Amino acid sequence: MPISRRDFTTRSAATGAGVALAGSVGVLASAPGALGNPSGHGRGHGHGDGREGGHRPEPGYGPLLSDPAGVLALPEGFSYRILTHSGVTTLESGETTPSNHDGTAAFEGPRGAVLLVNNHELRGPRGDWDHPVPLPDGLVYDPAAAGGCTVVEVSRHGDHVAEWVGIAGTSTNCAGGATPWGTWLTCEENTDRAGENGMTKDHGYVFEVDPCDRRANLDPKPVKALGRYDHEAVVVDTRRGHLYLTEDASGPNGLFYRWTPPRNFRHGRRALRGLADDAGVLQAMRCHDSGGRFVEDLSHAARAGTVYGVDWAHVPDRDARTTPVRKQFADGEVTRARKLEGMWWGDGGAYFVSSFARDESPGTPHDGQVWFYDPRRRTVTLKVLLGVNPDPGRPGSLDGPDNVTVSPYGGLIIAEDGEGQQHLFGATDRGETYPLARNEFNIGTDDEPEYSEMTGVCFSPDGDTLFANIQTPGILLAITGPWRRRPRHHR
């Protein structure tokens, strides 16, 4: 049932109006309840959550200290450990760790271990890559495709690491999402058909990977009920059972989707694999402002704190047999956004990212948005807004948010995929940002350094360790340090 204009006005008032801060281009905007604020320019970083002497301390953990090993700069007191490194570490089978690490989630393993499912974003034929995902018997969807997932087991004390293939023969495994029942949904950001680009099967699907039960991953089957398009990420509404999905596409911009399970469907391990291809209802988001006016693209939101009401439009052909899903809608039917990326379930809703907008989008250019969809209110609220950054090479500057996670210590941790330097950065509950890590692994030259995006940010189940990846060449890191505030449940 669509939200009435009166209902939406009431819900908007309850959420709070946004007020953007004026300031230099490239800083975060701020609003009541927003998670973005100007990052420090030449400011120090305090340590604490209260006020001291009437002065609110700066967020974060202090300045980033350069790494002598040239891998990851961290604040004082923090350290990292390399768990896997493409072409260097090996799987249980003896083959080398695949490259291009991306979306990742952490699960409780046996005997206090942590199990990580690690996407490998490898597009196209296997011959195009030095370290594709190996093809173990029974775990291969399309033997021509280079991508897939590995499962990494880290022992309780971190003194032993094992890695094996969870799924192979998929394409461009970008992000995905953890489920409440302990599995990983890996998303293909590629829609090659069988016969295209060397592929032998259709791509553009979501697959389920069980980190705890290797037998459950045999004979991989796509969850076609969730549609075939350039999937980025997915989350599960832990109360209502809906799945929400992002699409990273352009020409036209991608969509934000909701899948409603069929009546009497019960989620659980392997349940999604048993669905009919047309099971449930797949819909795309349609937004309107408090005046009832349709919003064609999320780039129209130029102020943090902006709230839109949400309705849903049915997808005519979810398998995109003749027309890509996002092109099946006429102007005025759905709301689009450029580079809809990472997503995480927390605080009773879905945080999701639009990495940037330029001339391809009809609204205001930006270098990143983080939105929050509230299924109870049926609204989306702009939580973080990064203005266009004229100098992304400037130390400490931020642009291009991608993977995101809800921190057990409050706020968000965001992985950067922008220009110039690449960071992990935090956004606090009260609207301030801080750098947490900086990629120092130079894949360019001394004269022209280049740094890969950061990906796969997530916390261990106990909240003690933050995991993240340097996508190229493919390095999985475990970060520990003096985290503050009592952990809260974060999934």
XYZ file of C-alpha atoms in Angstrom:
491
model
C 0.000 0.000 0.000
C 1.546 3.370 -0.964
C 2.388 5.841 1.785
C -0.028 8.743 1.869
C 1.330 12.282 1.678
C 0.044 12.912 5.204
C 1.777 9.787 6.543
C 5.026 10.791 4.909
C 4.931 14.333 6.283
C 4.435 12.950 9.784
C 7.297 10.479 9.407
C 9.606 13.145 7.969
C 8.986 15.403 10.938
C 9.769 12.556 13.321
C 13.027 11.792 11.501
C 14.310 15.375 11.504
C 15.046 17.953 8.845
C 18.536 18.211 7.379
C 20.798 21.248 7.572
C 23.940 21.118 5.445
C 27.050 22.869 6.710
C 28.694 25.456 4.520
C 32.418 24.990 4.055
C 35.157 23.957 1.698
C 34.305 21.706 -1.196
C 34.887 18.034 -0.483
C 33.897 17.937 3.155
C 31.005 15.958 4.537
C 27.697 17.644 5.156
C 25.976 17.431 8.509
C 22.424 17.245 9.791
C 20.559 16.219 12.929
C 20.962 12.460 13.055
C 23.330 12.440 10.103
C 26.593 10.518 10.234
C 28.647 12.900 8.153
C 30.467 16.035 9.271
C 33.560 17.924 8.113
C 36.575 15.712 8.532
C 39.431 17.319 10.388
C 41.595 19.714 8.399
C 44.695 20.185 10.496
C 42.785 19.223 13.636
C 43.828 16.743 16.275
C 41.848 13.707 17.313
C 40.621 13.220 20.852
C 40.065 10.004 22.694
C 36.701 9.650 24.337
C 33.027 10.161 23.967
C 32.225 12.936 26.426
C 33.126 16.565 26.730
C 36.264 17.639 28.559
C 36.340 21.124 30.005
C 33.368 22.087 27.841
C 35.168 20.980 24.669
C 33.983 17.966 22.731
C 37.017 15.839 21.844
C 37.707 14.976 18.243
C 36.489 11.582 17.016
C 38.694 8.691 16.113
C 41.977 7.360 17.396
C 44.526 9.973 16.401
C 46.637 10.630 13.307
C 47.603 7.806 10.983
C 51.208 6.684 11.333
C 53.040 5.663 8.174
C 53.826 1.943 7.915
C 57.545 1.089 7.458
C 56.437 -2.059 5.612
C 54.445 0.026 3.133
C 51.127 -1.737 3.633
C 48.710 0.065 5.970
C 48.943 3.261 8.008
C 47.092 3.061 11.333
C 46.711 5.148 14.492
C 49.094 4.609 17.393
C 48.278 1.445 19.330
C 46.726 -0.329 16.320
C 48.321 -3.119 14.337
C 47.474 -5.358 11.409
C 48.199 -8.868 10.300
C 48.167 -10.138 6.708
C 45.920 -13.208 6.529
C 45.980 -13.883 2.796
C 47.968 -12.345 -0.067
C 47.233 -13.200 -3.682
C 50.061 -15.069 -5.346
C 51.887 -15.432 -2.016
C 49.742 -17.433 0.399
C 48.250 -20.782 -0.604
C 44.974 -22.650 -0.280
C 44.624 -26.045 1.365
C 44.857 -27.463 -2.169
C 48.313 -25.925 -2.654
C 47.144 -23.373 -5.239
C 47.789 -19.693 -4.612
C 45.245 -17.328 -3.105
C 43.118 -15.743 -5.875
C 43.371 -12.008 -6.521
C 41.054 -8.992 -6.359
C 39.604 -9.370 -2.880
C 36.248 -7.634 -2.415
C 33.129 -8.077 -0.256
C 33.739 -10.016 2.955
C 31.840 -11.146 6.053
C 32.902 -12.826 9.286
C 31.152 -15.741 11.019
C 31.650 -17.759 14.183
C 33.614 -20.900 13.442
C 34.422 -24.067 15.389
C 36.484 -23.941 18.596
C 36.477 -20.147 18.756
C 37.752 -19.675 15.209
C 36.500 -16.972 12.824
C 35.368 -17.925 9.335
C 35.607 -15.248 6.631
C 34.001 -15.495 3.223
C 36.055 -13.443 0.779
C 34.783 -12.428 -2.675
C 37.177 -12.259 -5.625
C 36.033 -9.678 -8.183
C 37.391 -11.246 -11.362
C 35.573 -10.419 -14.591
C 35.735 -12.339 -17.845
C 37.655 -15.454 -18.922
C 40.060 -17.219 -16.615
C 42.949 -16.679 -19.002
C 42.792 -12.936 -18.342
C 44.007 -13.388 -14.765
C 47.202 -14.640 -13.174
C 45.396 -15.880 -10.069
C 41.785 -16.860 -10.795
C 39.710 -18.806 -8.298
C 40.657 -22.501 -8.693
C 38.029 -24.968 -9.946
C 37.515 -27.742 -7.348
C 35.265 -30.622 -8.335
C 31.632 -29.985 -7.440
C 32.022 -26.290 -6.597
C 32.019 -24.814 -10.111
C 29.138 -22.959 -11.725
C 30.751 -21.929 -15.045
C 34.238 -23.339 -15.744
C 34.972 -20.393 -18.059
C 34.559 -17.729 -15.347
C 37.435 -16.529 -13.151
C 35.637 -15.336 -10.015
C 34.216 -16.874 -6.890
C 34.715 -16.919 -3.120
C 37.237 -18.381 -0.753
C 36.615 -19.235 2.903
C 39.347 -18.238 5.346
C 39.530 -19.833 8.798
C 41.464 -17.933 11.472
C 42.062 -19.836 14.707
C 41.037 -18.430 18.096
C 44.497 -16.982 18.803
C 45.240 -16.089 15.187
C 48.181 -18.466 15.004
C 46.740 -20.566 12.188
C 45.082 -19.563 8.927
C 43.535 -21.951 6.407
C 41.828 -21.083 3.109
C 39.699 -23.060 0.668
C 37.304 -22.424 -2.207
C 33.636 -21.859 -1.326
C 32.371 -21.354 -4.883
C 34.098 -21.040 -8.262
C 33.163 -20.262 -11.836
C 31.203 -17.104 -11.058
C 31.934 -13.673 -12.489
C 32.828 -10.350 -10.906
C 31.937 -11.258 -7.329
C 31.802 -7.730 -5.970
C 29.998 -7.398 -2.649
C 27.185 -9.460 -1.149
C 25.760 -9.853 2.309
C 25.738 -12.008 5.433
C 22.501 -13.745 6.383
C 21.068 -14.157 9.910
C 21.345 -17.941 9.484
C 25.109 -17.810 8.995
C 25.706 -17.905 5.242
C 27.068 -15.471 2.676
C 25.183 -14.249 -0.389
C 27.736 -13.445 -3.075
C 26.708 -11.097 -5.882
C 27.781 -11.109 -9.530
C 28.279 -7.590 -10.885
C 28.213 -8.806 -14.466
C 25.450 -9.892 -16.844
C 27.310 -11.805 -19.552
C 25.094 -14.376 -21.254
C 26.263 -17.832 -22.253
C 28.317 -17.318 -25.401
C 29.359 -13.777 -24.463
C 32.921 -13.008 -23.405
C 33.759 -16.716 -23.382
C 31.129 -17.649 -20.791
C 29.281 -20.977 -20.960
C 26.404 -19.985 -18.614
C 24.357 -16.880 -17.923
C 25.656 -14.541 -15.223
C 24.264 -11.697 -13.132
C 22.947 -13.705 -10.181
C 23.258 -14.164 -6.431
C 24.679 -17.408 -4.991
C 24.656 -18.665 -1.404
C 27.903 -19.844 0.223
C 27.963 -21.688 3.549
C 31.269 -21.145 5.382
C 30.516 -23.865 7.948
C 29.359 -26.723 5.718
C 31.440 -27.454 2.638
C 28.960 -30.039 1.398
C 26.222 -27.416 1.274
C 28.181 -25.579 -1.441
C 28.280 -28.510 -3.861
C 26.548 -28.057 -7.220
C 26.232 -24.236 -7.086
C 22.843 -22.890 -8.116
C 21.984 -19.221 -8.689
C 19.067 -17.750 -6.741
C 17.242 -16.567 -9.862
C 14.282 -15.302 -7.850
C 16.474 -12.320 -6.872
C 16.860 -11.239 -10.482
C 19.607 -11.051 -13.087
C 21.394 -7.706 -13.212
C 24.654 -6.077 -12.083
C 24.297 -7.092 -8.435
C 26.414 -5.301 -5.861
C 25.206 -6.064 -2.333
C 22.321 -7.638 -0.429
C 20.964 -7.564 3.125
C 18.236 -9.494 4.928
C 15.535 -7.767 6.966
C 15.852 -9.857 10.111
C 12.286 -9.119 11.199
C 10.218 -9.160 8.004
C 12.245 -11.521 5.811
C 12.627 -9.141 2.872
C 15.909 -8.982 0.970
C 17.223 -5.607 -0.228
C 19.677 -5.423 -3.100
C 21.766 -2.746 -4.827
C 22.653 -2.514 -8.523
C 25.927 -0.950 -9.674
C 25.143 0.109 -13.230
C 24.929 3.127 -15.493
C 23.247 4.144 -18.749
C 20.723 4.430 -17.063
C 21.726 4.464 -13.419
C 21.045 1.424 -11.257
C 18.189 0.626 -8.887
C 17.558 -0.306 -5.263
C 15.483 -3.501 -5.040
C 13.309 -5.325 -2.544
C 12.490 -9.023 -2.759
C 9.457 -10.250 -0.821
C 9.435 -14.013 -0.156
C 6.421 -16.106 -1.098
C 3.768 -16.829 1.488
C 4.786 -19.435 4.083
C 8.443 -19.326 2.993
C 10.877 -19.840 5.862
C 14.432 -18.557 5.607
C 17.309 -20.807 6.573
C 20.306 -22.664 5.208
C 19.749 -23.816 1.609
C 16.163 -22.470 1.571
C 16.935 -19.855 -1.092
C 18.456 -22.537 -3.342
C 15.144 -24.382 -3.375
C 13.100 -21.452 -4.645
C 11.461 -21.428 -8.048
C 13.016 -18.955 -10.472
C 9.960 -16.702 -10.238
C 9.312 -17.118 -6.513
C 8.341 -14.105 -4.463
C 8.054 -10.546 -5.720
C 10.971 -8.417 -6.955
C 10.394 -4.668 -6.909
C 12.396 -1.472 -7.472
C 12.338 1.589 -5.236
C 10.301 4.659 -6.139
C 10.836 7.762 -3.971
C 8.832 10.927 -3.389
C 9.501 14.008 -1.296
C 7.325 15.450 1.454
C 5.301 17.329 -1.149
C 4.450 14.102 -2.955
C 6.752 14.918 -5.889
C 8.447 11.999 -7.591
C 12.251 11.838 -7.160
C 13.915 10.503 -10.306
C 17.426 10.099 -8.886
C 18.971 10.129 -5.405
C 21.495 12.721 -6.583
C 18.732 15.317 -6.176
C 19.357 15.149 -2.413
C 21.825 17.972 -1.833
C 21.551 18.130 1.971
C 22.370 15.512 4.567
C 19.230 14.682 6.492
C 17.047 14.666 3.370
C 14.157 12.216 3.791
C 12.143 10.610 0.988
C 9.125 8.346 1.197
C 9.410 4.976 -0.518
C 7.006 2.957 -2.639
C 7.829 -0.073 -4.770
C 7.355 -0.836 -8.476
C 7.115 -4.438 -9.731
C 9.908 -5.717 -11.991
C 8.300 -7.018 -15.210
C 11.007 -9.545 -16.199
C 13.456 -10.287 -13.402
C 15.646 -12.576 -15.546
C 16.106 -9.815 -18.143
C 15.548 -12.183 -21.056
C 15.394 -9.399 -23.640
C 15.890 -6.117 -21.743
C 18.092 -5.303 -18.729
C 15.965 -4.926 -15.612
C 16.820 -1.261 -15.053
C 15.744 -0.463 -18.647
C 12.331 -2.083 -18.230
C 11.037 1.032 -16.445
C 9.942 4.220 -18.155
C 10.847 7.673 -16.849
C 8.853 8.480 -13.745
C 8.408 4.879 -12.612
C 11.479 4.274 -10.415
C 14.205 6.187 -8.577
C 17.768 5.651 -9.783
C 21.258 6.329 -8.417
C 24.798 6.111 -9.734
C 27.011 3.319 -8.439
C 24.806 1.830 -5.771
C 27.423 -0.087 -3.852
C 27.896 -1.612 -0.412
C 25.121 -2.241 2.058
C 24.813 -3.415 5.671
C 21.878 -4.215 7.914
C 21.886 -2.458 11.282
C 19.796 -0.213 13.524
C 16.635 -1.822 12.172
C 17.267 -0.959 8.540
C 19.652 -0.989 5.582
C 22.573 1.391 5.127
C 23.523 1.634 1.452
C 25.979 3.654 -0.616
C 25.921 5.690 -3.823
C 29.616 6.246 -4.601
C 29.417 9.409 -6.699
C 27.370 11.389 -9.210
C 28.455 13.521 -12.132
C 26.917 14.570 -15.463
C 25.253 11.176 -15.936
C 22.965 11.989 -13.006
C 20.268 14.689 -13.104
C 20.841 16.083 -9.616
C 23.752 17.640 -7.738
C 27.227 16.175 -8.343
C 28.765 14.555 -5.280
C 31.587 12.244 -4.248
C 29.504 9.890 -2.163
C 26.266 9.352 -0.274
C 25.301 6.915 2.459
C 21.560 6.343 2.824
C 19.501 4.561 5.455
C 16.312 2.732 4.490
C 13.872 2.365 7.381
C 11.377 -0.401 6.560
C 9.101 0.529 9.450
C 8.728 4.156 8.353
C 9.182 3.278 4.662
C 11.631 6.145 4.198
C 15.206 6.687 3.059
C 17.344 9.263 4.842
C 20.618 10.721 3.561
C 23.121 10.101 6.376
C 26.456 10.987 4.751
C 27.121 13.401 1.883
C 30.574 14.027 0.400
C 30.846 17.080 -1.809
C 32.882 16.966 -5.015
C 36.542 16.808 -4.025
C 38.730 19.057 -6.217
C 41.956 17.599 -4.836
C 41.614 13.906 -4.016
C 45.379 13.605 -3.666
C 45.390 15.923 -0.657
C 46.258 14.027 2.544
C 43.159 13.075 4.470
C 40.685 13.850 1.702
C 37.853 11.398 1.119
C 35.779 10.432 -1.898
C 34.048 7.379 -3.348
C 32.622 5.394 -0.411
C 32.037 1.756 -1.308
C 31.763 -1.132 1.175
C 30.225 -0.170 4.509
C 29.642 -1.836 7.849
C 27.868 -0.869 11.063
C 30.465 -0.678 13.832
C 29.834 -2.460 17.139
C 31.354 0.671 18.724
C 28.851 3.067 17.176
C 28.510 4.681 13.757
C 29.819 3.307 10.497
C 33.128 2.153 9.051
C 33.405 2.851 5.311
C 35.886 1.600 2.710
C 37.012 4.122 0.115
C 37.149 3.524 -3.654
C 37.958 6.957 -4.986
C 40.805 8.921 -6.506
C 44.237 9.333 -4.935
C 44.651 8.002 -1.429
C 42.414 5.159 -0.264
C 41.186 4.883 3.308
C 39.004 3.197 5.821
C 37.153 5.974 7.608
C 34.616 6.158 10.374
C 31.473 8.228 10.834
C 30.215 8.642 14.380
C 26.645 8.631 15.634
C 26.838 12.331 16.417
C 27.943 13.380 12.955
C 31.752 13.450 12.836
C 34.216 11.583 10.640
C 37.734 10.332 11.194
C 40.400 8.387 9.279
C 41.018 4.871 10.544
C 43.474 3.411 8.025
C 45.265 4.379 4.808
C 46.411 2.012 2.072
C 50.178 2.400 1.556
C 50.670 -0.607 -0.731
C 51.956 1.122 -3.890
C 51.014 -0.733 -7.081
C 52.360 2.101 -9.250
C 55.869 3.551 -9.350
C 57.865 5.807 -7.038
C 57.313 8.700 -9.458
C 53.638 7.924 -10.027
C 52.312 6.038 -7.006
C 48.948 4.277 -7.246
C 46.859 2.771 -4.482
C 44.052 0.256 -4.871
C 40.633 0.633 -3.303
C 39.884 -0.725 0.139
C 37.124 -3.360 0.346
C 35.400 -5.959 2.507
C 35.233 -4.023 5.755
C 33.607 -6.038 8.575
C 34.098 -6.858 12.249
C 34.685 -10.228 13.852
C 31.681 -11.637 15.736
C 33.196 -10.558 19.077
C 33.969 -7.056 17.790
C 37.699 -7.281 18.614
C 39.022 -7.401 15.046
C 38.243 -5.327 11.963
C 38.828 -7.143 8.682
C 39.429 -5.326 5.404
C 41.038 -5.900 2.018
C 43.390 -4.093 -0.302
C 41.738 -5.163 -3.536
C 44.802 -5.161 -5.788
C 46.777 -7.350 -5.687
C 44.467 -8.922 -3.090
C 45.440 -8.698 0.584
C 43.165 -9.649 3.485
C 44.034 -7.801 6.701
C 43.074 -8.261 10.353
C 43.226 -4.975 12.304
C 43.273 -4.835 16.098
C 43.688 -2.014 18.566
C 42.186 -0.074 21.455
C 38.594 0.047 20.259
C 36.384 2.147 22.502
C 32.830 1.954 23.825
C 31.068 -1.183 24.835
C 30.268 -3.328 21.764
C 26.669 -3.583 20.644
C 25.060 -6.242 18.474
C 25.895 -5.197 14.921
C 24.271 -7.623 12.509
